Structure formats: C-alpha cells, structure tokens
PDB file of C-alpha atoms in Angstrom:
ATOM      1  CA  UNK A   1      37.789  -1.605  -7.820  1.00 58.00           C
ATOM      2  CA  UNK A   2      36.421  -3.705 -10.716  1.00 59.00           C
ATOM      3  CA  UNK A   3      33.623  -1.212 -11.361  1.00 65.00           C
ATOM      4  CA  UNK A   4      35.983   1.746 -11.415  1.00 62.00           C
ATOM      5  CA  UNK A   5      38.256  -0.082 -13.800  1.00 64.00           C
ATOM      6  CA  UNK A   6      35.416  -0.752 -16.165  1.00 64.00           C
ATOM      7  CA  UNK A   7      34.254   2.911 -16.042  1.00 62.00           C
ATOM      8  CA  UNK A   8      37.818   4.040 -16.676  1.00 61.00           C
ATOM      9  CA  UNK A   9      38.048   1.639 -19.666  1.00 62.00           C
ATOM     10  CA  UNK A  10      34.872   3.189 -21.124  1.00 62.00           C
ATOM     11  CA  UNK A  11      36.157   6.690 -20.505  1.00 56.00           C
ATOM     12  CA  UNK A  12      33.382   7.390 -18.048  1.00 48.00           C
ATOM     13  CA  UNK A  13      35.669   8.748 -15.399  1.00 45.00           C
ATOM     14  CA  UNK A  14      39.270   8.382 -16.402  1.00 46.00           C
ATOM     15  CA  UNK A  15      39.522  12.039 -17.243  1.00 50.00           C
ATOM     16  CA  UNK A  16      38.071  13.178 -13.908  1.00 50.00           C
ATOM     17  CA  UNK A  17      39.117  10.810 -11.148  1.00 52.00           C
ATOM     18  CA  UNK A  18      40.927   7.739 -12.511  1.00 61.00           C
ATOM     19  CA  UNK A  19      38.910   5.467 -10.160  1.00 60.00           C
ATOM     20  CA  UNK A  20      40.731   2.221 -10.858  1.00 59.00           C
ATOM     21  CA  UNK A  21      44.148   3.704 -10.248  1.00 65.00           C
ATOM     22  CA  UNK A  22      43.015   5.529  -7.144  1.00 67.00           C
ATOM     23  CA  UNK A  23      41.476   2.436  -5.587  1.00 65.00           C
ATOM     24  CA  UNK A  24      44.481   0.237  -6.527  1.00 67.00           C
ATOM     25  CA  UNK A  25      46.847   2.666  -4.903  1.00 73.00           C
ATOM     26  CA  UNK A  26      44.812   2.847  -1.700  1.00 75.00           C
ATOM     27  CA  UNK A  27      44.670  -0.975  -1.540  1.00 70.00           C
ATOM     28  CA  UNK A  28      48.357  -1.284  -2.155  1.00 74.00           C
ATOM     29  CA  UNK A  29      49.193   1.093   0.751  1.00 81.00           C
ATOM     30  CA  UNK A  30      46.619  -0.576   2.946  1.00 77.00           C
ATOM     31  CA  UNK A  31      48.136  -4.033   2.492  1.00 74.00           C
ATOM     32  CA  UNK A  32      51.683  -2.661   2.825  1.00 82.00           C
ATOM     33  CA  UNK A  33      50.692  -1.631   6.341  1.00 85.00           C
ATOM     34  CA  UNK A  34      49.007  -4.923   6.913  1.00 77.00           C
ATOM     35  CA  UNK A  35      52.012  -6.942   5.822  1.00 80.00           C
ATOM     36  CA  UNK A  36      54.304  -4.855   8.071  1.00 85.00           C
ATOM     37  CA  UNK A  37      52.136  -5.390  11.144  1.00 86.00           C
ATOM     38  CA  UNK A  38      51.554  -9.099  10.358  1.00 80.00           C
ATOM     39  CA  UNK A  39      55.326  -9.667  10.349  1.00 83.00           C
ATOM     40  CA  UNK A  40      55.807  -8.190  13.815  1.00 88.00           C
ATOM     41  CA  UNK A  41      56.474 -10.412  16.845  1.00 87.00           C
ATOM     42  CA  UNK A  42      54.971  -7.978  19.419  1.00 85.00           C
ATOM     43  CA  UNK A  43      52.732  -8.674  22.348  1.00 86.00           C
ATOM     44  CA  UNK A  44      49.809  -8.585  22.572  1.00 86.00           C
ATOM     45  CA  UNK A  45      49.292 -10.302  19.212  1.00 84.00           C
ATOM     46  CA  UNK A  46      47.752  -7.971  16.635  1.00 83.00           C
ATOM     47  CA  UNK A  47      44.716  -9.052  14.595  1.00 82.00           C
ATOM     48  CA  UNK A  48      46.716  -8.590  11.365  1.00 80.00           C
ATOM     49  CA  UNK A  49      49.077 -11.306  12.562  1.00 82.00           C
ATOM     50  CA  UNK A  50      46.164 -13.716  13.231  1.00 83.00           C
ATOM     51  CA  UNK A  51      44.692 -13.129   9.806  1.00 74.00           C
ATOM     52  CA  UNK A  52      48.072 -13.608   8.149  1.00 76.00           C
ATOM     53  CA  UNK A  53      48.597 -16.844  10.119  1.00 78.00           C
ATOM     54  CA  UNK A  54      45.164 -18.135   9.016  1.00 76.00           C
ATOM     55  CA  UNK A  55      45.870 -17.440   5.377  1.00 69.00           C
ATOM     56  CA  UNK A  56      49.162 -19.297   5.663  1.00 68.00           C
ATOM     57  CA  UNK A  57      47.826 -22.537   7.189  1.00 67.00           C
ATOM     58  CA  UNK A  58      44.228 -22.779   5.765  1.00 69.00           C
ATOM     59  CA  UNK A  59      43.662 -24.107   2.224  1.00 62.00           C
ATOM     60  CA  UNK A  60      42.634 -21.650  -0.463  1.00 55.00           C
ATOM     61  CA  UNK A  61      39.035 -22.810  -0.380  1.00 53.00           C
ATOM     62  CA  UNK A  62      38.682 -22.471   3.355  1.00 62.00           C
ATOM     63  CA  UNK A  63      35.580 -20.655   4.709  1.00 64.00           C
ATOM     64  CA  UNK A  64      36.248 -18.366   7.627  1.00 69.00           C
ATOM     65  CA  UNK A  65      33.322 -17.547   9.986  1.00 74.00           C
ATOM     66  CA  UNK A  66      33.723 -14.515  12.222  1.00 71.00           C
ATOM     67  CA  UNK A  67      31.454 -12.992  14.933  1.00 72.00           C
ATOM     68  CA  UNK A  68      30.127  -9.477  14.315  1.00 68.00           C
ATOM     69  CA  UNK A  69      32.509  -7.951  16.819  1.00 69.00           C
ATOM     70  CA  UNK A  70      36.042  -6.650  16.362  1.00 67.00           C
ATOM     71  CA  UNK A  71      37.252  -9.677  14.421  1.00 68.00           C
ATOM     72  CA  UNK A  72      34.752  -9.231  11.649  1.00 68.00           C
ATOM     73  CA  UNK A  73      36.162  -6.108   9.978  1.00 67.00           C
ATOM     74  CA  UNK A  74      39.650  -7.548  10.061  1.00 66.00           C
ATOM     75  CA  UNK A  75      38.552 -10.813   8.482  1.00 65.00           C
ATOM     76  CA  UNK A  76      36.436  -9.200   5.817  1.00 61.00           C
ATOM     77  CA  UNK A  77      39.038  -6.572   4.967  1.00 65.00           C
ATOM     78  CA  UNK A  78      42.219  -8.695   4.908  1.00 63.00           C
ATOM     79  CA  UNK A  79      41.425 -12.335   4.523  1.00 63.00           C
ATOM     80  CA  UNK A  80      41.575 -13.098   0.834  1.00 62.00           C
ATOM     81  CA  UNK A  81      42.070 -16.255  -1.126  1.00 63.00           C
ATOM     82  CA  UNK A  82      39.335 -17.371  -3.530  1.00 68.00           C
ATOM     83  CA  UNK A  83      38.158 -13.818  -3.958  1.00 75.00           C
ATOM     84  CA  UNK A  84      41.651 -12.783  -4.898  1.00 82.00           C
ATOM     85  CA  UNK A  85      41.796 -15.548  -7.490  1.00 88.00           C
ATOM     86  CA  UNK A  86      38.413 -14.505  -8.913  1.00 87.00           C
ATOM     87  CA  UNK A  87      39.531 -10.886  -9.093  1.00 87.00           C
ATOM     88  CA  UNK A  88      42.711 -11.890 -10.849  1.00 92.00           C
ATOM     89  CA  UNK A  89      40.949 -14.089 -13.478  1.00 94.00           C
ATOM     90  CA  UNK A  90      38.224 -11.482 -14.244  1.00 93.00           C
ATOM     91  CA  UNK A  91      40.802  -8.630 -14.418  1.00 92.00           C
ATOM     92  CA  UNK A  92      42.899 -10.608 -16.895  1.00 95.00           C
ATOM     93  CA  UNK A  93      39.857 -11.353 -19.055  1.00 94.00           C
ATOM     94  CA  UNK A  94      38.935  -7.666 -19.109  1.00 91.00           C
ATOM     95  CA  UNK A  95      42.503  -6.824 -19.862  1.00 93.00           C
ATOM     96  CA  UNK A  96      43.000  -9.172 -22.821  1.00 93.00           C
ATOM     97  CA  UNK A  97      39.709  -9.659 -24.627  1.00 91.00           C
ATOM     98  CA  UNK A  98      38.059  -7.149 -26.957  1.00 86.00           C
ATOM     99  CA  UNK A  99      34.370  -6.664 -26.418  1.00 82.00           C
ATOM    100  CA  UNK A 100      32.092  -9.019 -28.377  1.00 83.00           C
ATOM    101  CA  UNK A 101      34.925 -11.193 -29.569  1.00 87.00           C
ATOM    102  CA  UNK A 102      34.121 -14.861 -29.122  1.00 90.00           C
ATOM    103  CA  UNK A 103      36.628 -17.236 -27.534  1.00 93.00           C
ATOM    104  CA  UNK A 104      34.674 -20.447 -26.930  1.00 94.00           C
ATOM    105  CA  UNK A 105      37.605 -22.478 -25.522  1.00 94.00           C
ATOM    106  CA  UNK A 106      38.524 -19.741 -23.051  1.00 95.00           C
ATOM    107  CA  UNK A 107      34.863 -19.332 -22.084  1.00 94.00           C
ATOM    108  CA  UNK A 108      34.594 -22.991 -21.204  1.00 95.00           C
ATOM    109  CA  UNK A 109      37.887 -22.930 -19.308  1.00 95.00           C
ATOM    110  CA  UNK A 110      36.816 -19.908 -17.361  1.00 95.00           C
ATOM    111  CA  UNK A 111      33.480 -21.411 -16.525  1.00 94.00           C
ATOM    112  CA  UNK A 112      35.247 -24.608 -15.239  1.00 94.00           C
ATOM    113  CA  UNK A 113      37.613 -22.407 -13.136  1.00 93.00           C
ATOM    114  CA  UNK A 114      34.759 -20.380 -11.545  1.00 90.00           C
ATOM    115  CA  UNK A 115      32.887 -23.619 -10.843  1.00 89.00           C
ATOM    116  CA  UNK A 116      35.916 -25.073  -9.110  1.00 87.00           C
ATOM    117  CA  UNK A 117      36.235 -21.957  -6.987  1.00 83.00           C
ATOM    118  CA  UNK A 118      32.568 -22.114  -5.960  1.00 78.00           C
ATOM    119  CA  UNK A 119      32.636 -25.835  -5.217  1.00 78.00           C
ATOM    120  CA  UNK A 120      35.728 -25.681  -3.039  1.00 68.00           C
ATOM    121  CA  UNK A 121      38.608 -28.085  -3.167  1.00 71.00           C
ATOM    122  CA  UNK A 122      42.098 -27.336  -4.515  1.00 81.00           C
ATOM    123  CA  UNK A 123      41.230 -24.963  -7.309  1.00 88.00           C
ATOM    124  CA  UNK A 124      44.664 -23.112  -7.442  1.00 90.00           C
ATOM    125  CA  UNK A 125      46.276 -25.650  -9.884  1.00 92.00           C
ATOM    126  CA  UNK A 126      43.204 -25.125 -12.127  1.00 93.00           C
ATOM    127  CA  UNK A 127      43.917 -21.404 -12.069  1.00 95.00           C
ATOM    128  CA  UNK A 128      47.470 -21.986 -13.191  1.00 96.00           C
ATOM    129  CA  UNK A 129      46.281 -24.159 -16.073  1.00 95.00           C
ATOM    130  CA  UNK A 130      43.751 -21.402 -16.906  1.00 97.00           C
ATOM    131  CA  UNK A 131      46.517 -18.883 -17.322  1.00 97.00           C
ATOM    132  CA  UNK A 132      48.390 -21.307 -19.658  1.00 97.00           C
ATOM    133  CA  UNK A 133      45.178 -21.603 -21.638  1.00 96.00           C
ATOM    134  CA  UNK A 134      44.753 -17.836 -21.766  1.00 97.00           C
ATOM    135  CA  UNK A 135      48.202 -17.493 -23.229  1.00 97.00           C
ATOM    136  CA  UNK A 136      47.464 -20.232 -25.765  1.00 96.00           C
ATOM    137  CA  UNK A 137      44.119 -18.629 -26.735  1.00 95.00           C
ATOM    138  CA  UNK A 138      45.763 -15.260 -27.314  1.00 95.00           C
ATOM    139  CA  UNK A 139      48.604 -16.646 -29.424  1.00 95.00           C
ATOM    140  CA  UNK A 140      51.363 -16.815 -26.865  1.00 96.00           C
ATOM    141  CA  UNK A 141      51.191 -20.426 -25.830  1.00 96.00           C
ATOM    142  CA  UNK A 142      54.115 -22.255 -24.330  1.00 97.00           C
ATOM    143  CA  UNK A 143      55.565 -25.402 -25.886  1.00 97.00           C
ATOM    144  CA  UNK A 144      56.587 -27.629 -23.000  1.00 96.00           C
ATOM    145  CA  UNK A 145      56.566 -30.892 -24.999  1.00 95.00           C
ATOM    146  CA  UNK A 146      60.279 -31.274 -25.702  1.00 96.00           C
ATOM    147  CA  UNK A 147      63.638 -29.519 -25.479  1.00 97.00           C
ATOM    148  CA  UNK A 148      64.008 -26.704 -28.026  1.00 96.00           C
ATOM    149  CA  UNK A 149      67.766 -27.421 -28.274  1.00 96.00           C
ATOM    150  CA  UNK A 150      68.096 -31.330 -28.163  1.00 96.00           C
ATOM    151  CA  UNK A 151      64.624 -32.393 -29.009  1.00 96.00           C
ATOM    152  CA  UNK A 152      64.570 -34.591 -25.945  1.00 95.00           C
ATOM    153  CA  UNK A 153      61.511 -34.978 -23.702  1.00 94.00           C
ATOM    154  CA  UNK A 154      63.626 -35.868 -20.608  1.00 94.00           C
ATOM    155  CA  UNK A 155      64.873 -33.564 -17.786  1.00 94.00           C
ATOM    156  CA  UNK A 156      63.037 -30.458 -18.972  1.00 96.00           C
ATOM    157  CA  UNK A 157      63.928 -27.780 -16.473  1.00 96.00           C
ATOM    158  CA  UNK A 158      63.724 -24.356 -18.156  1.00 98.00           C
ATOM    159  CA  UNK A 159      61.686 -22.249 -20.549  1.00 98.00           C
ATOM    160  CA  UNK A 160      63.262 -19.905 -23.081  1.00 97.00           C
ATOM    161  CA  UNK A 161      62.021 -16.314 -22.414  1.00 96.00           C
ATOM    162  CA  UNK A 162      62.299 -15.614 -26.131  1.00 95.00           C
ATOM    163  CA  UNK A 163      60.500 -18.572 -27.745  1.00 96.00           C
ATOM    164  CA  UNK A 164      58.395 -19.926 -24.816  1.00 97.00           C
ATOM    165  CA  UNK A 165      59.777 -23.399 -25.470  1.00 97.00           C
ATOM    166  CA  UNK A 166      61.074 -25.846 -22.891  1.00 97.00           C
ATOM    167  CA  UNK A 167      64.770 -26.517 -22.534  1.00 98.00           C
ATOM    168  CA  UNK A 168      66.443 -29.466 -20.759  1.00 97.00           C
ATOM    169  CA  UNK A 169      69.323 -29.142 -18.386  1.00 96.00           C
ATOM    170  CA  UNK A 170      71.689 -30.527 -20.934  1.00 96.00           C
ATOM    171  CA  UNK A 171      70.422 -28.234 -23.635  1.00 96.00           C
ATOM    172  CA  UNK A 172      70.607 -25.232 -21.345  1.00 97.00           C
ATOM    173  CA  UNK A 173      74.328 -25.559 -20.581  1.00 95.00           C
ATOM    174  CA  UNK A 174      75.930 -22.244 -19.620  1.00 95.00           C
ATOM    175  CA  UNK A 175      72.757 -20.399 -20.727  1.00 95.00           C
ATOM    176  CA  UNK A 176      70.783 -21.762 -17.755  1.00 96.00           C
ATOM    177  CA  UNK A 177      70.956 -18.508 -15.690  1.00 95.00           C
ATOM    178  CA  UNK A 178      69.301 -16.658 -18.495  1.00 96.00           C
ATOM    179  CA  UNK A 179      66.338 -19.078 -18.740  1.00 97.00           C
ATOM    180  CA  UNK A 180      63.131 -19.243 -16.769  1.00 97.00           C
ATOM    181  CA  UNK A 181      62.664 -22.101 -14.325  1.00 96.00           C
ATOM    182  CA  UNK A 182      60.081 -24.731 -15.358  1.00 96.00           C
ATOM    183  CA  UNK A 183      58.206 -26.243 -12.358  1.00 94.00           C
ATOM    184  CA  UNK A 184      57.504 -29.903 -12.557  1.00 91.00           C
ATOM    185  CA  UNK A 185      53.776 -29.304 -11.972  1.00 90.00           C
ATOM    186  CA  UNK A 186      53.508 -27.915 -15.520  1.00 93.00           C
ATOM    187  CA  UNK A 187      54.780 -31.167 -16.865  1.00 92.00           C
ATOM    188  CA  UNK A 188      52.233 -33.177 -14.988  1.00 85.00           C
ATOM    189  CA  UNK A 189      54.902 -34.810 -12.817  1.00 78.00           C
ATOM    190  CA  UNK A 190      53.407 -35.514  -9.382  1.00 71.00           C
ATOM    191  CA  UNK A 191      51.225 -33.382  -7.168  1.00 77.00           C
ATOM    192  CA  UNK A 192      51.770 -29.595  -7.268  1.00 82.00           C
ATOM    193  CA  UNK A 193      52.960 -27.948  -4.133  1.00 88.00           C
ATOM    194  CA  UNK A 194      51.873 -24.362  -3.546  1.00 88.00           C
ATOM    195  CA  UNK A 195      55.486 -23.243  -4.021  1.00 90.00           C
ATOM    196  CA  UNK A 196      55.602 -24.898  -7.426  1.00 93.00           C
ATOM    197  CA  UNK A 197      52.287 -23.230  -8.381  1.00 94.00           C
ATOM    198  CA  UNK A 198      53.636 -19.807  -7.449  1.00 94.00           C
ATOM    199  CA  UNK A 199      56.735 -20.550  -9.554  1.00 95.00           C
ATOM    200  CA  UNK A 200      54.389 -21.494 -12.447  1.00 96.00           C
ATOM    201  CA  UNK A 201      52.469 -18.313 -12.060  1.00 97.00           C
ATOM    202  CA  UNK A 202      55.705 -16.323 -12.223  1.00 96.00           C
ATOM    203  CA  UNK A 203      56.440 -18.159 -15.425  1.00 97.00           C
ATOM    204  CA  UNK A 204      53.004 -17.374 -16.980  1.00 97.00           C
ATOM    205  CA  UNK A 205      53.262 -13.869 -15.562  1.00 97.00           C
ATOM    206  CA  UNK A 206      56.437 -13.272 -17.537  1.00 97.00           C
ATOM    207  CA  UNK A 207      54.788 -14.093 -20.812  1.00 97.00           C
ATOM    208  CA  UNK A 208      51.619 -12.254 -19.896  1.00 97.00           C
ATOM    209  CA  UNK A 209      53.562  -9.139 -18.983  1.00 95.00           C
ATOM    210  CA  UNK A 210      56.543  -9.197 -21.331  1.00 95.00           C
ATOM    211  CA  UNK A 211      55.113 -10.729 -24.499  1.00 94.00           C
ATOM    212  CA  UNK A 212      51.271 -10.310 -24.487  1.00 95.00           C
ATOM    213  CA  UNK A 213      50.810  -6.963 -22.730  1.00 94.00           C
ATOM    214  CA  UNK A 214      53.103  -4.960 -25.140  1.00 93.00           C
ATOM    215  CA  UNK A 215      50.993  -6.107 -28.052  1.00 93.00           C
ATOM    216  CA  UNK A 216      47.805  -4.934 -26.303  1.00 91.00           C
ATOM    217  CA  UNK A 217      48.963  -1.353 -25.991  1.00 87.00           C
ATOM    218  CA  UNK A 218      51.865  -1.831 -23.576  1.00 77.00           C
ATOM    219  CA  UNK A 219      49.649  -1.547 -20.534  1.00 84.00           C
ATOM    220  CA  UNK A 220      50.719  -3.032 -17.221  1.00 89.00           C
ATOM    221  CA  UNK A 221      49.008  -6.265 -16.102  1.00 92.00           C
ATOM    222  CA  UNK A 222      46.122  -5.789 -13.704  1.00 91.00           C
ATOM    223  CA  UNK A 223      47.357  -5.338 -10.124  1.00 89.00           C
ATOM    224  CA  UNK A 224      44.733  -7.862  -9.012  1.00 88.00           C
ATOM    225  CA  UNK A 225      46.787 -10.637 -10.555  1.00 93.00           C
ATOM    226  CA  UNK A 226      49.951  -9.637  -8.727  1.00 91.00           C
ATOM    227  CA  UNK A 227      48.037  -9.344  -5.398  1.00 86.00           C
ATOM    228  CA  UNK A 228      46.827 -12.904  -5.894  1.00 89.00           C
ATOM    229  CA  UNK A 229      50.369 -14.235  -6.676  1.00 92.00           C
ATOM    230  CA  UNK A 230      51.789 -12.336  -3.698  1.00 87.00           C
ATOM    231  CA  UNK A 231      49.097 -13.843  -1.454  1.00 82.00           C
ATOM    232  CA  UNK A 232      49.840 -17.315  -2.565  1.00 86.00           C
ATOM    233  CA  UNK A 233      53.606 -16.649  -2.182  1.00 85.00           C
ATOM    234  CA  UNK A 234      53.085 -15.650   1.460  1.00 77.00           C
ATOM    235  CA  UNK A 235      51.060 -18.726   2.057  1.00 75.00           C
ATOM    236  CA  UNK A 236      53.737 -20.967   0.562  1.00 74.00           C
ATOM    237  CA  UNK A 237      56.472 -19.771   2.911  1.00 70.00           C
TER     238      UNK A 237
END
C-alpha cells in the first residue's frame, strides 16, 4: 500500500491503475468483513473473533507467535497494532512534508517514536504527542496552556475548533456543545487510558483534517491513520 501511494504521488501509476486507492479500498472491504464476523457470537468460534479478542486484551507492543498452520494467515492478515501505528505515522509524514524540506524537530520526534515502537512498552501515548508535534511543526499547534476566554489554567475541558485554544468549563458556558473535548492526558494530568488517547487522537485528527489538509491541496488524510485510530478504539471498548 505504501509503495503504491508513493508511485501514485510521483505520477508513476496514478493515470493507469491508481494503486494506493485500489489497495485502500480492498483493505477497507476486507476489514469490514472481518469486523462483522468478529462481532458474531456464533459457535464454533471463528478465527476472526479470536484475533479481535487478542487485539482487545493484549497491549499495543505485544508479540504474537503463531504456528505455520491455519492460525498463521489469520494472525498475519488481521492482527495489527504497532504496524498500524507505524503505517499511520509514515503516511502522515508523506502526506504533510514536501520532499527535501528539513524539519529537524520533527525528525527527532519521529526517530524517538519509531525507537519506542521497536523497543516495546507503552508507545501509544508517544504517538499522540507526536501528532501534536506534527501539528506544531506545520503551523497548526494547539494552545492548551490556559483558557482562551477567562485566561485561567484551571478546569480546562474543551478546545475551540476555530482557534485551537483550550477553554475551561466556566469559559465554555452554553457554547460547550460546539467545542471539542479535551482529554486530561493532553494536560499531563495522570496516566492516560487508552480511551483518553483515542479521544486525543480524535482531537488531533480534527485539526489535521479540517485545518491542515485543506491548506495542502484539500486532500483527505491517509486512510492508514483512521485505521489505526479505529483499531485503538476497538481495543478501548
């Protein structure tokens, strides 16, 4: 998928087969079927349901070992965690950065993220901070330091979709339904649950898709990112 996307970007195939779009559509339909079967409560238990259960209970850095029999193709085809995060990050880098343009801070942050993925451990919060850094590097950084309305640093609960600035509950008032939820993990308050991280990725995703993407030619965000967020969302349930 990534090779096809790069060929299409260089116009080495977009006019003939549109490789990236074709592969993305096939994978989307493939995982739609997987998700439907994984949600069934039928007997005997289907392999899709086993893989979905493993992804839900195992940490993102888990290593799954499968014998070369029937289980192997299901595990290799459907189990995705760290690979999904890697695909999301590299797809966003390809989407946002012009060729040969230096971004030293983003390079170091990306290197740290990839190292965290390779070493294991809880790298998903690092990915969320990486997306915040990507927005900052591209000129769309969020200001979560104080309330845009009252100036207070206390009880920050929302982000303005227009300015990207934090808003407190008091400052939001009747406008709260029109604002974006601000998870506490982005304020550095306590350990981040997977549900909070997913909420944080929905927040960064809004500004990536609604603010940054239109300025880069109004292209949709890479589907690899949404697949990663969807995967984490299913694991958080």
